[in-house]
């Protein structure tokens, strides 16, 4: 209930990603207190999609990044010629840039296409339902980029959790 009301102003106004991180840290503090978990619990335990125990919580920072990427890709793929020629810029601060994240996701898909289908489970070879980047259309490409940004955020959380074991 809180996230949709909070995301709209974050997407419409030019708010940097560090401000969103600070908002998420405050919300995490109160959420951890409400859940009764220790304050040292990582974000991976709360928001990660790869973990065994998944809570039905969404990361505000992840939703912010996906929303900004969706906004930029919609403006770039617009059918209106004046919108295409303007080359919109979306400011997100110095830490994270939308254009770099989208370019990184597109490059990742091109690399996956060159590598080809690989068997990742016990199903038969070629059972993957992954759509290739070159065959995907505008809306499908946008969804693929946003899912890749979500996967990057998940991997960032996993890296943070792995690094914490070295400190303890």
mmCIF file of N, CA and C in Angstrom, residues 35-133:
data_model
loop_
_atom_site.group_PDB
_atom_site.id
_atom_site.type_symbol
_atom_site.label_atom_id
_atom_site.label_comp_id
_atom_site.label_asym_id
_atom_site.label_seq_id
_atom_site.Cartn_x
_atom_site.Cartn_y
_atom_site.Cartn_z
ATOM 1 N N UNK A 35 8.858 -6.567 12.311
ATOM 2 C CA UNK A 35 8.942 -8.015 12.150
ATOM 3 C C UNK A 35 9.598 -8.697 13.346
ATOM 4 N N UNK A 36 10.357 -7.933 14.140
ATOM 5 C CA UNK A 36 11.023 -8.498 15.298
ATOM 6 C C UNK A 36 12.307 -9.224 14.969
ATOM 7 N N UNK A 37 12.947 -8.851 13.890
ATOM 8 C CA UNK A 37 14.208 -9.477 13.488
ATOM 9 C C UNK A 37 15.366 -8.610 13.958
ATOM 10 N N UNK A 38 16.562 -9.158 14.046
ATOM 11 C CA UNK A 38 17.703 -8.355 14.493
ATOM 12 C C UNK A 38 18.022 -7.236 13.493
ATOM 13 N N UNK A 39 18.551 -6.124 13.981
ATOM 14 C CA UNK A 39 18.843 -4.999 13.093
ATOM 15 C C UNK A 39 19.953 -5.275 12.087
ATOM 16 N N UNK A 40 20.760 -6.291 12.312
ATOM 17 C CA UNK A 40 21.843 -6.625 11.392
ATOM 18 C C UNK A 40 21.406 -7.496 10.225
ATOM 19 N N UNK A 41 20.125 -7.810 10.119
ATOM 20 C CA UNK A 41 19.606 -8.630 9.032
ATOM 21 C C UNK A 41 19.822 -7.910 7.701
ATOM 22 N N UNK A 42 20.325 -8.624 6.716
ATOM 23 C CA UNK A 42 20.643 -7.992 5.437
ATOM 24 C C UNK A 42 19.394 -7.772 4.593
ATOM 25 N N UNK A 43 19.567 -6.955 3.559
ATOM 26 C CA UNK A 43 18.477 -6.720 2.614
ATOM 27 C C UNK A 43 18.156 -7.973 1.819
ATOM 28 N N UNK A 44 19.139 -8.858 1.707
ATOM 29 C CA UNK A 44 18.923 -10.091 0.965
ATOM 30 C C UNK A 44 17.806 -10.920 1.594
ATOM 31 N N UNK A 45 17.784 -10.972 2.901
ATOM 32 C CA UNK A 45 16.762 -11.744 3.595
ATOM 33 C C UNK A 45 15.376 -11.140 3.412
ATOM 34 N N UNK A 46 15.312 -9.842 3.176
ATOM 35 C CA UNK A 46 14.015 -9.186 3.061
ATOM 36 C C UNK A 46 13.490 -9.118 1.626
ATOM 37 N N UNK A 47 14.392 -8.894 0.655
ATOM 38 C CA UNK A 47 13.926 -8.610 -0.701
ATOM 39 C C UNK A 47 14.386 -9.578 -1.782
ATOM 40 N N UNK A 48 15.324 -10.456 -1.501
ATOM 41 C CA UNK A 48 15.934 -11.291 -2.536
ATOM 42 C C UNK A 48 14.935 -12.310 -3.084
ATOM 43 N N UNK A 49 14.968 -12.492 -4.396
ATOM 44 C CA UNK A 49 14.098 -13.465 -5.048
ATOM 45 C C UNK A 49 14.758 -14.839 -5.153
ATOM 46 N N UNK A 50 16.071 -14.902 -4.931
ATOM 47 C CA UNK A 50 16.797 -16.159 -5.050
ATOM 48 C C UNK A 50 16.851 -16.928 -3.730
ATOM 49 N N UNK A 51 16.474 -16.292 -2.632
ATOM 50 C CA UNK A 51 16.588 -16.925 -1.319
ATOM 51 C C UNK A 51 15.514 -18.003 -1.147
ATOM 52 N N UNK A 52 15.776 -18.907 -0.227
ATOM 53 C CA UNK A 52 14.814 -19.987 0.039
ATOM 54 C C UNK A 52 13.526 -19.441 0.662
ATOM 55 N N UNK A 53 13.684 -18.535 1.612
ATOM 56 C CA UNK A 53 12.533 -17.932 2.266
ATOM 57 C C UNK A 53 12.350 -16.526 1.700
ATOM 58 N N UNK A 54 11.262 -16.333 0.959
ATOM 59 C CA UNK A 54 11.019 -15.035 0.329
ATOM 60 C C UNK A 54 9.853 -14.345 1.026
ATOM 61 N N UNK A 55 10.113 -13.165 1.510
ATOM 62 C CA UNK A 55 9.053 -12.364 2.110
ATOM 63 C C UNK A 55 8.341 -11.585 1.013
ATOM 64 N N UNK A 56 7.054 -11.302 1.176
ATOM 65 C CA UNK A 56 6.329 -10.558 0.136
ATOM 66 C C UNK A 56 6.568 -9.053 0.240
ATOM 67 N N UNK A 57 7.827 -8.654 0.290
ATOM 68 C CA UNK A 57 8.182 -7.240 0.381
ATOM 69 C C UNK A 57 8.902 -6.823 -0.889
ATOM 70 N N UNK A 58 8.736 -5.566 -1.257
ATOM 71 C CA UNK A 58 9.412 -5.031 -2.434
ATOM 72 C C UNK A 58 10.391 -3.961 -1.999
ATOM 73 N N UNK A 59 11.519 -3.931 -2.656
ATOM 74 C CA UNK A 59 12.524 -2.920 -2.392
ATOM 75 C C UNK A 59 12.144 -1.636 -3.121
ATOM 76 N N UNK A 60 12.135 -0.543 -2.406
ATOM 77 C CA UNK A 60 11.784 0.739 -3.016
ATOM 78 C C UNK A 60 12.852 1.152 -4.018
ATOM 79 N N UNK A 61 14.104 0.881 -3.714
ATOM 80 C CA UNK A 61 15.194 1.234 -4.619
ATOM 81 C C UNK A 61 15.097 0.441 -5.922
ATOM 82 N N UNK A 62 14.777 -0.841 -5.817
ATOM 83 C CA UNK A 62 14.635 -1.671 -7.012
ATOM 84 C C UNK A 62 13.472 -1.194 -7.871
ATOM 85 N N UNK A 63 12.350 -0.892 -7.241
ATOM 86 C CA UNK A 63 11.191 -0.400 -7.986
ATOM 87 C C UNK A 63 11.465 0.961 -8.609
ATOM 88 N N UNK A 64 12.241 1.797 -7.904
ATOM 89 C CA UNK A 64 12.635 3.105 -8.436
ATOM 90 C C UNK A 64 13.479 2.939 -9.693
ATOM 91 N N UNK A 65 14.465 2.041 -9.626
ATOM 92 C CA UNK A 65 15.340 1.827 -10.776
ATOM 93 C C UNK A 65 14.573 1.254 -11.961
ATOM 94 N N UNK A 66 13.695 0.297 -11.702
ATOM 95 C CA UNK A 66 12.909 -0.291 -12.781
ATOM 96 C C UNK A 66 11.941 0.733 -13.381
ATOM 97 N N UNK A 67 11.376 1.571 -12.543
ATOM 98 C CA UNK A 67 10.468 2.603 -13.036
ATOM 99 C C UNK A 67 11.171 3.625 -13.901
ATOM 100 N N UNK A 68 12.360 4.048 -13.490
ATOM 101 C CA UNK A 68 13.131 5.006 -14.295
ATOM 102 C C UNK A 68 13.549 4.375 -15.619
ATOM 103 N N UNK A 69 13.940 3.101 -15.602
ATOM 104 C CA UNK A 69 14.316 2.409 -16.838
ATOM 105 C C UNK A 69 13.109 2.265 -17.758
ATOM 106 N N UNK A 70 11.961 1.936 -17.194
ATOM 107 C CA UNK A 70 10.736 1.819 -17.987
ATOM 108 C C UNK A 70 10.370 3.167 -18.613
ATOM 109 N N UNK A 71 10.503 4.240 -17.844
ATOM 110 C CA UNK A 71 10.181 5.575 -18.340
ATOM 111 C C UNK A 71 11.094 5.969 -19.495
ATOM 112 N N UNK A 72 12.389 5.754 -19.352
ATOM 113 C CA UNK A 72 13.321 6.123 -20.409
ATOM 114 C C UNK A 72 13.105 5.285 -21.663
ATOM 115 N N UNK A 73 12.886 3.986 -21.498
ATOM 116 C CA UNK A 73 12.685 3.140 -22.676
ATOM 117 C C UNK A 73 11.364 3.456 -23.370
ATOM 118 N N UNK A 74 10.341 3.851 -22.618
ATOM 119 C CA UNK A 74 9.083 4.257 -23.245
ATOM 120 C C UNK A 74 9.260 5.548 -24.037
ATOM 121 N N UNK A 75 10.040 6.481 -23.509
ATOM 122 C CA UNK A 75 10.286 7.718 -24.232
ATOM 123 C C UNK A 75 11.140 7.490 -25.476
ATOM 124 N N UNK A 76 12.115 6.593 -25.383
ATOM 125 C CA UNK A 76 12.966 6.307 -26.537
ATOM 126 C C UNK A 76 12.220 5.544 -27.623
ATOM 127 N N UNK A 77 11.296 4.666 -27.233
ATOM 128 C CA UNK A 77 10.561 3.842 -28.197
ATOM 129 C C UNK A 77 9.228 4.460 -28.606
ATOM 130 N N UNK A 78 9.029 5.730 -28.332
ATOM 131 C CA UNK A 78 7.766 6.393 -28.630
ATOM 132 C C UNK A 78 7.520 6.486 -30.134
ATOM 133 N N UNK A 79 6.248 6.435 -30.519
ATOM 134 C CA UNK A 79 5.876 6.571 -31.926
ATOM 135 C C UNK A 79 5.812 8.027 -32.363
ATOM 136 N N UNK A 80 5.746 8.943 -31.419
ATOM 137 C CA UNK A 80 5.673 10.366 -31.725
ATOM 138 C C UNK A 80 7.059 10.847 -32.153
ATOM 139 N N UNK A 81 7.196 11.429 -33.342
ATOM 140 C CA UNK A 81 8.530 11.819 -33.812
ATOM 141 C C UNK A 81 9.177 12.925 -32.987
ATOM 142 N N UNK A 82 8.406 13.826 -32.423
ATOM 143 C CA UNK A 82 9.007 14.904 -31.635
ATOM 144 C C UNK A 82 9.622 14.373 -30.355
ATOM 145 N N UNK A 83 9.016 13.358 -29.755
ATOM 146 C CA UNK A 83 9.563 12.767 -28.533
ATOM 147 C C UNK A 83 10.864 12.030 -28.842
ATOM 148 N N UNK A 84 10.908 11.352 -29.991
ATOM 149 C CA UNK A 84 12.129 10.627 -30.378
ATOM 150 C C UNK A 84 13.291 11.578 -30.650
ATOM 151 N N UNK A 85 13.020 12.719 -31.254
ATOM 152 C CA UNK A 85 14.099 13.634 -31.617
ATOM 153 C C UNK A 85 14.620 14.437 -30.439
ATOM 154 N N UNK A 86 13.850 14.550 -29.363
ATOM 155 C CA UNK A 86 14.258 15.359 -28.215
ATOM 156 C C UNK A 86 15.397 14.715 -27.433
ATOM 157 N N UNK A 87 15.512 13.405 -27.451
ATOM 158 C CA UNK A 87 16.504 12.680 -26.652
ATOM 159 C C UNK A 87 16.357 13.023 -25.170
ATOM 160 N N UNK A 88 15.357 12.464 -24.503
ATOM 161 C CA UNK A 88 15.096 12.820 -23.104
ATOM 162 C C UNK A 88 16.226 12.404 -22.174
ATOM 163 N N UNK A 89 16.456 13.204 -21.154
ATOM 164 C CA UNK A 89 17.440 12.870 -20.126
ATOM 165 C C UNK A 89 16.719 12.723 -18.797
ATOM 166 N N UNK A 90 17.038 11.668 -18.099
ATOM 167 C CA UNK A 90 16.450 11.418 -16.787
ATOM 168 C C UNK A 90 17.579 11.463 -15.780
ATOM 169 N N UNK A 91 17.491 12.383 -14.843
ATOM 170 C CA UNK A 91 18.545 12.554 -13.846
ATOM 171 C C UNK A 91 18.268 11.675 -12.632
ATOM 172 N N UNK A 92 19.260 10.862 -12.285
ATOM 173 C CA UNK A 92 19.120 9.982 -11.119
ATOM 174 C C UNK A 92 20.292 10.119 -10.172
ATOM 175 N N UNK A 93 21.124 11.095 -10.348
ATOM 176 C CA UNK A 93 22.261 11.288 -9.457
ATOM 177 C C UNK A 93 23.539 10.727 -10.060
ATOM 178 N N UNK A 94 24.587 10.674 -9.223
ATOM 179 C CA UNK A 94 25.890 10.226 -9.697
ATOM 180 C C UNK A 94 26.129 8.737 -9.483
ATOM 181 N N UNK A 95 25.462 8.142 -8.527
ATOM 182 C CA UNK A 95 25.729 6.750 -8.174
ATOM 183 C C UNK A 95 25.212 5.766 -9.224
ATOM 184 N N UNK A 96 24.027 6.007 -9.731
ATOM 185 C CA UNK A 96 23.385 5.091 -10.667
ATOM 186 C C UNK A 96 22.798 5.901 -11.808
ATOM 187 N N UNK A 97 23.057 5.490 -13.025
ATOM 188 C CA UNK A 97 22.552 6.188 -14.203
ATOM 189 C C UNK A 97 21.675 5.229 -15.005
ATOM 190 N N UNK A 98 20.526 5.726 -15.422
ATOM 191 C CA UNK A 98 19.555 4.897 -16.137
ATOM 192 C C UNK A 98 20.111 4.434 -17.473
ATOM 193 N N UNK A 99 20.723 5.334 -18.199
ATOM 194 C CA UNK A 99 21.221 4.996 -19.536
ATOM 195 C C UNK A 99 22.265 3.891 -19.458
ATOM 196 N N UNK A 100 23.151 3.980 -18.480
ATOM 197 C CA UNK A 100 24.173 2.946 -18.320
ATOM 198 C C UNK A 100 23.560 1.606 -17.940
ATOM 199 N N UNK A 101 22.539 1.619 -17.094
ATOM 200 C CA UNK A 101 21.887 0.374 -16.679
ATOM 201 C C UNK A 101 21.169 -0.281 -17.856
ATOM 202 N N UNK A 102 20.504 0.522 -18.677
ATOM 203 C CA UNK A 102 19.800 -0.032 -19.837
ATOM 204 C C UNK A 102 20.799 -0.570 -20.854
ATOM 205 N N UNK A 103 21.866 0.165 -21.104
ATOM 206 C CA UNK A 103 22.887 -0.304 -22.045
ATOM 207 C C UNK A 103 23.539 -1.594 -21.558
ATOM 208 N N UNK A 104 23.794 -1.677 -20.258
ATOM 209 C CA UNK A 104 24.379 -2.886 -19.678
ATOM 210 C C UNK A 104 23.441 -4.079 -19.839
ATOM 211 N N UNK A 105 22.147 -3.870 -19.627
ATOM 212 C CA UNK A 105 21.176 -4.951 -19.775
ATOM 213 C C UNK A 105 21.075 -5.399 -21.233
ATOM 214 N N UNK A 106 21.099 -4.452 -22.169
ATOM 215 C CA UNK A 106 21.042 -4.808 -23.591
ATOM 216 C C UNK A 106 22.280 -5.587 -24.012
ATOM 217 N N UNK A 107 23.443 -5.181 -23.516
ATOM 218 C CA UNK A 107 24.675 -5.906 -23.821
ATOM 219 C C UNK A 107 24.635 -7.315 -23.253
ATOM 220 N N UNK A 108 24.063 -7.456 -22.075
ATOM 221 C CA UNK A 108 23.943 -8.771 -21.446
ATOM 222 C C UNK A 108 23.080 -9.696 -22.304
ATOM 223 N N UNK A 109 21.988 -9.154 -22.859
ATOM 224 C CA UNK A 109 21.128 -9.964 -23.715
ATOM 225 C C UNK A 109 21.820 -10.337 -25.021
ATOM 226 N N UNK A 110 22.613 -9.434 -25.558
ATOM 227 C CA UNK A 110 23.347 -9.746 -26.789
ATOM 228 C C UNK A 110 24.380 -10.838 -26.527
ATOM 229 N N UNK A 111 25.025 -10.794 -25.374
ATOM 230 C CA UNK A 111 25.998 -11.834 -25.024
ATOM 231 C C UNK A 111 25.298 -13.170 -24.829
ATOM 232 N N UNK A 112 24.142 -13.158 -24.171
ATOM 233 C CA UNK A 112 23.384 -14.397 -23.976
ATOM 234 C C UNK A 112 22.945 -14.987 -25.308
ATOM 235 N N UNK A 113 22.641 -14.121 -26.272
ATOM 236 C CA UNK A 113 22.228 -14.600 -27.594
ATOM 237 C C UNK A 113 23.395 -15.234 -28.336
ATOM 238 N N UNK A 114 24.585 -14.668 -28.180
ATOM 239 C CA UNK A 114 25.770 -15.243 -28.822
ATOM 240 C C UNK A 114 26.110 -16.592 -28.197
ATOM 241 N N UNK A 115 26.010 -16.668 -26.871
ATOM 242 C CA UNK A 115 26.314 -17.925 -26.171
ATOM 243 C C UNK A 115 25.314 -19.007 -26.563
ATOM 244 N N UNK A 116 24.056 -18.638 -26.684
ATOM 245 C CA UNK A 116 23.029 -19.595 -27.076
ATOM 246 C C UNK A 116 22.361 -20.222 -25.869
ATOM 247 N N UNK A 117 21.509 -21.208 -26.155
ATOM 248 C CA UNK A 117 20.785 -21.875 -25.085
ATOM 249 C C UNK A 117 21.709 -22.827 -24.357
ATOM 250 N N UNK A 118 21.660 -22.761 -23.041
ATOM 251 C CA UNK A 118 22.434 -23.686 -22.223
ATOM 252 C C UNK A 118 21.488 -24.430 -21.297
ATOM 253 N N UNK A 119 21.848 -25.621 -20.968
ATOM 254 C CA UNK A 119 21.012 -26.418 -20.091
ATOM 255 C C UNK A 119 21.323 -26.051 -18.650
ATOM 256 N N UNK A 120 20.326 -25.565 -17.920
ATOM 257 C CA UNK A 120 20.541 -25.134 -16.545
ATOM 258 C C UNK A 120 19.822 -26.013 -15.533
ATOM 259 N N UNK A 121 19.027 -26.969 -16.007
ATOM 260 C CA UNK A 121 18.305 -27.836 -15.076
ATOM 261 C C UNK A 121 18.210 -29.244 -15.667
ATOM 262 N N UNK A 122 17.389 -30.077 -15.088
ATOM 263 C CA UNK A 122 17.308 -31.465 -15.515
ATOM 264 C C UNK A 122 16.356 -31.679 -16.691
ATOM 265 N N UNK A 123 15.751 -30.626 -17.159
ATOM 266 C CA UNK A 123 14.869 -30.768 -18.318
ATOM 267 C C UNK A 123 15.705 -31.056 -19.554
ATOM 268 N N UNK A 124 15.047 -31.438 -20.621
ATOM 269 C CA UNK A 124 15.741 -31.765 -21.845
ATOM 270 C C UNK A 124 16.363 -30.511 -22.461
ATOM 271 N N UNK A 125 17.306 -30.749 -23.319
ATOM 272 C CA UNK A 125 18.048 -29.669 -23.959
ATOM 273 C C UNK A 125 17.114 -28.853 -24.855
ATOM 274 N N UNK A 126 17.201 -27.564 -24.748
ATOM 275 C CA UNK A 126 16.370 -26.692 -25.575
ATOM 276 C C UNK A 126 14.999 -26.425 -24.986
ATOM 277 N N UNK A 127 14.809 -26.719 -23.719
ATOM 278 C CA UNK A 127 13.500 -26.516 -23.111
ATOM 279 C C UNK A 127 13.322 -25.099 -22.584
ATOM 280 N N UNK A 128 14.319 -24.264 -22.802
ATOM 281 C CA UNK A 128 14.249 -22.895 -22.301
ATOM 282 C C UNK A 128 13.193 -22.120 -23.071
ATOM 283 N N UNK A 129 12.448 -21.292 -22.368
ATOM 284 C CA UNK A 129 11.423 -20.470 -23.010
ATOM 285 C C UNK A 129 11.907 -19.039 -23.178
ATOM 286 N N UNK A 130 13.218 -18.838 -23.089
ATOM 287 C CA UNK A 130 13.774 -17.491 -23.214
ATOM 288 C C UNK A 130 13.611 -16.990 -24.640
ATOM 289 N N UNK A 131 13.178 -15.745 -24.747
ATOM 290 C CA UNK A 131 13.025 -15.131 -26.055
ATOM 291 C C UNK A 131 14.318 -14.418 -26.399
ATOM 292 N N UNK A 132 14.734 -14.485 -27.643
ATOM 293 C CA UNK A 132 15.975 -13.860 -28.044
ATOM 294 C C UNK A 132 15.770 -12.384 -28.271
ATOM 295 N N UNK A 133 16.824 -11.635 -28.002
ATOM 296 C CA UNK A 133 16.789 -10.172 -28.084
ATOM 297 C C UNK A 133 16.475 -9.712 -29.504
#
